[in-house]
Amino acid sequence: MDIPPAALSCPPLTVLKKRADFLRAARAGYKPMPGFVLQARRRPPGEASGMRVGFTCSKKVGNAVARNRAKRRLREIARAVLPTQGRDGWDYVLIGRRDVTADVPLDRMKTDLAAALAHLHK
């Protein structure tokens, strides 16, 4: 398993767990992509340090097995892309899509996440 050098020097991603953090990200910018939706917001200075990420899949995605599979795939693309493309002081939320998140190839989802980040960071 090859781990990119940038990922080795980057601290682990902090995971969003509070509903209020998800709601704040929902009111900020978002970018729909074929396999997922990305919401992102820049936190005000002093709120928290580092980059934070959250994952969510509604019951529309499917039963518990389908939702967990979709979230595992979202976590994988976040681990691969955010250490190099994400920015310090930002919150990111990845939302799974029905019948798509589980089927889109991971390489395509990684490319889409990089493009979505570039769009939101403009």
Coordinates of N, CA and C in Angstrom, one line a residue:
M1 N 0.8 -1.2 0.0 CA 0.0 0.0 0.0 C 0.9 1.2 0.0
D2 N 0.8 2.0 -1.0 CA 1.6 3.3 -1.1 C 0.8 4.4 -0.5
I3 N 1.5 5.1 0.5 CA 0.9 6.2 1.1 C 1.7 7.5 0.6
P4 N 0.9 8.5 0.1 CA 1.6 9.7 -0.3 C 2.4 10.3 0.8
P5 N 3.6 10.9 0.5 CA 4.4 11.5 1.5 C 3.7 12.7 2.2
A6 N 2.9 13.4 1.5 CA 2.1 14.5 2.1 C 1.2 14.0 3.2
A7 N 0.6 12.8 3.0 CA -0.3 12.2 4.0 C 0.4 11.8 5.3
L8 N 1.7 11.4 5.1 CA 2.5 11.0 6.3 C 2.7 12.2 7.2
S9 N 3.0 13.4 6.7 CA 3.3 14.5 7.5 C 2.1 15.3 8.0
C10 N 0.9 14.9 7.4 CA -0.3 15.6 7.8 C -1.0 15.0 9.0
P11 N -1.5 15.7 10.0 CA -2.2 15.1 11.1 C -3.5 14.5 10.6
P12 N -4.0 13.5 11.4 CA -5.2 12.8 11.0 C -6.4 13.8 11.0
L13 N -7.3 13.5 10.1 CA -8.5 14.4 9.9 C -9.3 14.3 11.2
T14 N -9.8 15.5 11.6 CA -10.7 15.6 12.7 C -12.1 15.4 12.2
V15 N -12.9 14.5 12.8 CA -14.2 14.2 12.3 C -15.3 15.1 13.0
L16 N -16.2 15.7 12.2 CA -17.3 16.4 12.7 C -18.3 15.5 13.3
K17 N -18.8 15.8 14.5 CA -19.8 14.9 15.1 C -21.0 15.6 15.6
K18 N -20.9 16.9 15.8 CA -22.0 17.7 16.3 C -22.9 18.2 15.2
R19 N -24.2 18.1 15.4 CA -25.2 18.5 14.4 C -25.0 20.0 14.0
A20 N -24.7 20.8 15.0 CA -24.5 22.2 14.7 C -23.4 22.5 13.7
D21 N -22.3 21.7 13.8 CA -21.2 21.8 12.8 C -21.7 21.4 11.4
F22 N -22.5 20.4 11.3 CA -23.1 20.0 10.0 C -24.0 21.1 9.4
L23 N -24.8 21.7 10.3 CA -25.7 22.7 9.8 C -25.0 24.0 9.4
R24 N -23.9 24.3 10.1 CA -23.1 25.5 9.6 C -22.5 25.2 8.3
A25 N -22.0 24.0 8.0 CA -21.4 23.7 6.7 C -22.5 23.7 5.6
A26 N -23.7 23.3 6.0 CA -24.8 23.3 5.0 C -25.2 24.7 4.6
R27 N -25.0 25.7 5.5 CA -25.4 27.0 5.1 C -24.3 27.7 4.3
A28 N -23.1 27.1 4.1 CA -22.0 27.6 3.4 C -22.0 27.1 2.0
G29 N -20.9 27.1 1.3 CA -20.8 26.7 -0.1 C -21.0 25.2 -0.3
Y30 N -21.5 24.8 -1.4 CA -21.6 23.4 -1.7 C -21.4 23.2 -3.2
K31 N -20.9 22.0 -3.5 CA -20.7 21.6 -4.9 C -21.2 20.2 -5.2
P32 N -22.3 20.0 -5.9 CA -22.7 18.7 -6.2 C -21.8 18.0 -7.3
M33 N -21.5 16.8 -7.1 CA -20.7 16.0 -8.0 C -21.5 14.7 -8.3
P34 N -21.0 14.0 -9.4 CA -21.8 12.8 -9.7 C -21.9 11.8 -8.6
G35 N -20.9 11.6 -7.8 CA -20.9 10.5 -6.8 C -21.2 11.0 -5.4
F36 N -21.2 12.3 -5.2 CA -21.4 12.8 -3.8 C -21.7 14.3 -3.9
V37 N -22.0 14.9 -2.8 CA -22.2 16.4 -2.7 C -21.1 16.8 -1.6
L38 N -20.4 17.9 -1.9 CA -19.4 18.4 -1.0 C -19.9 19.8 -0.5
Q39 N -20.0 19.9 0.8 CA -20.3 21.2 1.5 C -19.0 21.6 2.2
A40 N -18.7 22.9 2.1 CA -17.5 23.4 2.8 C -17.7 24.8 3.3
R41 N -17.0 25.1 4.4 CA -17.1 26.4 4.9 C -15.7 26.7 5.6
R42 N -15.4 28.0 5.5 CA -14.2 28.5 6.2 C -14.6 28.9 7.6
R43 N -14.0 28.4 8.6 CA -14.3 28.8 10.0 C -13.7 30.1 10.3
P44 N -14.4 30.9 11.2 CA -13.8 32.1 11.6 C -12.6 31.9 12.5
P45 N -11.7 32.8 12.6 CA -10.5 32.6 13.4 C -10.8 32.3 14.8
G46 N -10.1 31.4 15.4 CA -10.3 31.1 16.8 C -11.4 30.1 17.1
E47 N -12.2 29.7 16.1 CA -13.3 28.7 16.4 C -12.7 27.3 16.7
A48 N -11.9 26.8 15.8 CA -11.2 25.5 16.0 C -10.0 25.5 15.1
S49 N -9.1 24.6 15.4 CA -7.9 24.6 14.6 C -7.9 23.3 13.7
G50 N -7.2 23.4 12.6 CA -7.0 22.2 11.7 C -8.2 22.1 10.7
M51 N -8.1 21.1 10.0 CA -9.2 20.7 9.0 C -10.1 19.7 9.6
R52 N -11.4 19.9 9.4 CA -12.4 19.0 9.9 C -13.2 18.4 8.8
V53 N -13.7 17.2 8.9 CA -14.5 16.6 7.9 C -15.6 15.8 8.5
G54 N -16.8 15.8 7.8 CA -17.9 15.0 8.3 C -18.5 14.2 7.1
F55 N -19.2 13.1 7.4 CA -19.7 12.2 6.4 C -21.2 11.9 6.8
T56 N -22.0 12.0 5.8 CA -23.4 11.6 6.1 C -24.1 11.0 4.8
C57 N -25.0 10.1 5.1 CA -25.8 9.4 4.1 C -27.2 9.3 4.7
S58 N -28.2 9.8 4.0 CA -29.6 9.7 4.5 C -30.1 8.3 4.2
K59 N -31.3 8.0 4.7 CA -31.9 6.7 4.4 C -32.3 6.6 2.9
K60 N -32.3 7.7 2.2 CA -32.5 7.6 0.8 C -31.5 6.8 0.0
V61 N -30.3 6.8 0.6 CA -29.1 6.0 0.0 C -29.4 4.5 0.1
G62 N -30.2 4.1 1.0 CA -30.5 2.6 1.1 C -30.6 2.2 2.6
N63 N -30.5 0.9 2.7 CA -30.5 0.3 4.1 C -29.2 0.6 4.8
A64 N -29.1 0.1 6.0 CA -27.9 0.4 6.8 C -26.6 -0.1 6.1
V65 N -26.7 -1.3 5.5 CA -25.5 -1.8 4.8 C -25.1 -0.9 3.7
A66 N -26.0 -0.4 2.9 CA -25.7 0.5 1.8 C -25.2 1.8 2.3
R67 N -25.8 2.4 3.3 CA -25.3 3.6 3.9 C -23.9 3.5 4.4
N68 N -23.6 2.4 5.1 CA -22.3 2.2 5.7 C -21.2 2.0 4.6
R69 N -21.6 1.3 3.5 CA -20.7 1.2 2.4 C -20.4 2.5 1.8
A70 N -21.4 3.3 1.6 CA -21.2 4.6 1.0 C -20.3 5.5 1.8
K71 N -20.5 5.5 3.2 CA -19.7 6.3 4.1 C -18.3 5.8 4.1
R72 N -18.0 4.5 4.0 CA -16.7 4.0 3.9 C -16.0 4.5 2.7
R73 N -16.7 4.5 1.6 CA -16.1 5.0 0.3 C -15.8 6.5 0.4
L74 N -16.7 7.3 1.1 CA -16.5 8.7 1.3 C -15.2 9.0 2.2
R75 N -15.1 8.2 3.2 CA -14.0 8.3 4.1 C -12.7 8.0 3.4
E76 N -12.7 7.0 2.5 CA -11.5 6.7 1.8 C -11.1 7.8 0.8
I77 N -12.0 8.4 0.1 CA -11.6 9.5 -0.8 C -11.1 10.7 0.0
A78 N -11.7 10.9 1.2 CA -11.3 12.1 2.0 C -9.9 11.8 2.6
R79 N -9.6 10.6 3.0 CA -8.2 10.3 3.4 C -7.2 10.5 2.3
A80 N -7.6 10.2 1.1 CA -6.6 10.3 0.0 C -6.4 11.7 -0.5
V81 N -7.5 12.5 -0.5 CA -7.4 13.8 -1.2 C -7.3 15.0 -0.2
L82 N -8.0 15.0 0.9 CA -8.0 16.2 1.8 C -6.6 16.5 2.4
P83 N -5.7 15.6 2.7 CA -4.4 16.0 3.3 C -3.6 16.9 2.3
T84 N -3.8 16.7 1.0 CA -3.0 17.5 0.1 C -3.8 18.6 -0.5
Q85 N -5.2 18.5 -0.7 CA -6.0 19.5 -1.4 C -6.8 20.4 -0.4
G86 N -7.1 19.9 0.8 CA -7.8 20.6 1.8 C -7.1 21.7 2.4
R87 N -7.8 22.6 3.0 CA -7.1 23.8 3.7 C -7.4 23.8 5.2
D88 N -6.4 24.3 5.9 CA -6.5 24.4 7.3 C -7.5 25.5 7.6
G89 N -8.3 25.2 8.7 CA -9.4 26.2 9.0 C -10.7 26.0 8.3
W90 N -10.8 24.9 7.6 CA -12.1 24.7 6.8 C -12.8 23.4 7.4
D91 N -14.1 23.4 7.3 CA -14.9 22.3 7.5 C -15.4 21.7 6.2
Y92 N -15.4 20.4 6.0 CA -15.9 19.8 4.8 C -16.9 18.7 5.2
V93 N -18.0 18.6 4.5 CA -19.0 17.6 4.7 C -19.2 16.9 3.4
L94 N -19.0 15.6 3.4 CA -19.3 14.7 2.2 C -20.6 14.0 2.4
I95 N -21.5 14.2 1.4 CA -22.8 13.6 1.5 C -23.0 12.5 0.4
G96 N -23.4 11.3 0.8 CA -23.6 10.2 -0.2 C -24.8 10.4 -1.0
R97 N -24.8 9.9 -2.2 CA -26.0 10.0 -3.1 C -26.6 8.6 -3.4
R98 N -27.9 8.6 -3.5 CA -28.6 7.3 -3.7 C -28.1 6.6 -5.0
D99 N -27.9 5.3 -4.9 CA -27.6 4.5 -6.1 C -26.3 4.9 -6.8
V100 N -25.6 5.8 -6.3 CA -24.4 6.3 -7.1 C -23.1 6.2 -6.3
T101 N -23.1 6.6 -5.1 CA -21.9 6.6 -4.3 C -21.2 5.3 -4.2
A102 N -22.0 4.2 -4.1 CA -21.5 2.9 -4.0 C -21.0 2.3 -5.3
D103 N -21.4 2.9 -6.4 CA -21.0 2.3 -7.7 C -20.0 3.1 -8.5
V104 N -19.8 4.4 -8.3 CA -18.8 5.1 -9.0 C -17.4 4.7 -8.6
P105 N -16.5 4.5 -9.6 CA -15.1 4.0 -9.3 C -14.4 5.0 -8.3
L106 N -13.6 4.5 -7.4 CA -13.0 5.3 -6.4 C -12.0 6.4 -7.1
D107 N -11.3 6.0 -8.1 CA -10.4 6.9 -8.8 C -11.2 8.1 -9.3
R108 N -12.4 7.9 -9.9 CA -13.2 9.0 -10.4 C -13.7 9.9 -9.2
M109 N -14.1 9.2 -8.1 CA -14.5 10.0 -7.0 C -13.4 10.9 -6.4
K110 N -12.2 10.4 -6.4 CA -11.0 11.2 -5.9 C -10.8 12.4 -6.8
T111 N -10.9 12.1 -8.1 CA -10.7 13.2 -9.1 C -11.8 14.3 -8.9
D112 N -13.1 13.8 -8.7 CA -14.2 14.7 -8.5 C -14.0 15.5 -7.2
L113 N -13.5 14.9 -6.2 CA -13.3 15.6 -4.9 C -12.3 16.7 -5.1
A114 N -11.2 16.4 -5.8 CA -10.2 17.4 -6.0 C -10.7 18.6 -6.8
A115 N -11.6 18.3 -7.8 CA -12.2 19.3 -8.6 C -13.2 20.2 -7.8
A116 N -13.9 19.5 -7.0 CA -14.9 20.2 -6.1 C -14.2 21.1 -5.1
L117 N -13.1 20.7 -4.6 CA -12.3 21.5 -3.6 C -11.7 22.7 -4.4
A118 N -11.2 22.5 -5.6 CA -10.7 23.6 -6.3 C -11.8 24.6 -6.6
H119 N -13.0 24.2 -6.9 CA -14.1 25.1 -7.2 C -14.5 25.9 -5.9
L120 N -14.5 25.2 -4.8 CA -15.0 25.9 -3.6 C -13.9 26.8 -3.0
H121 N -12.6 26.5 -3.3 CA -11.5 27.4 -2.7 C -11.3 28.6 -3.6
K122 N -12.0 28.8 -4.7 CA -11.8 30.0 -5.6 C -12.1 31.2 -4.8

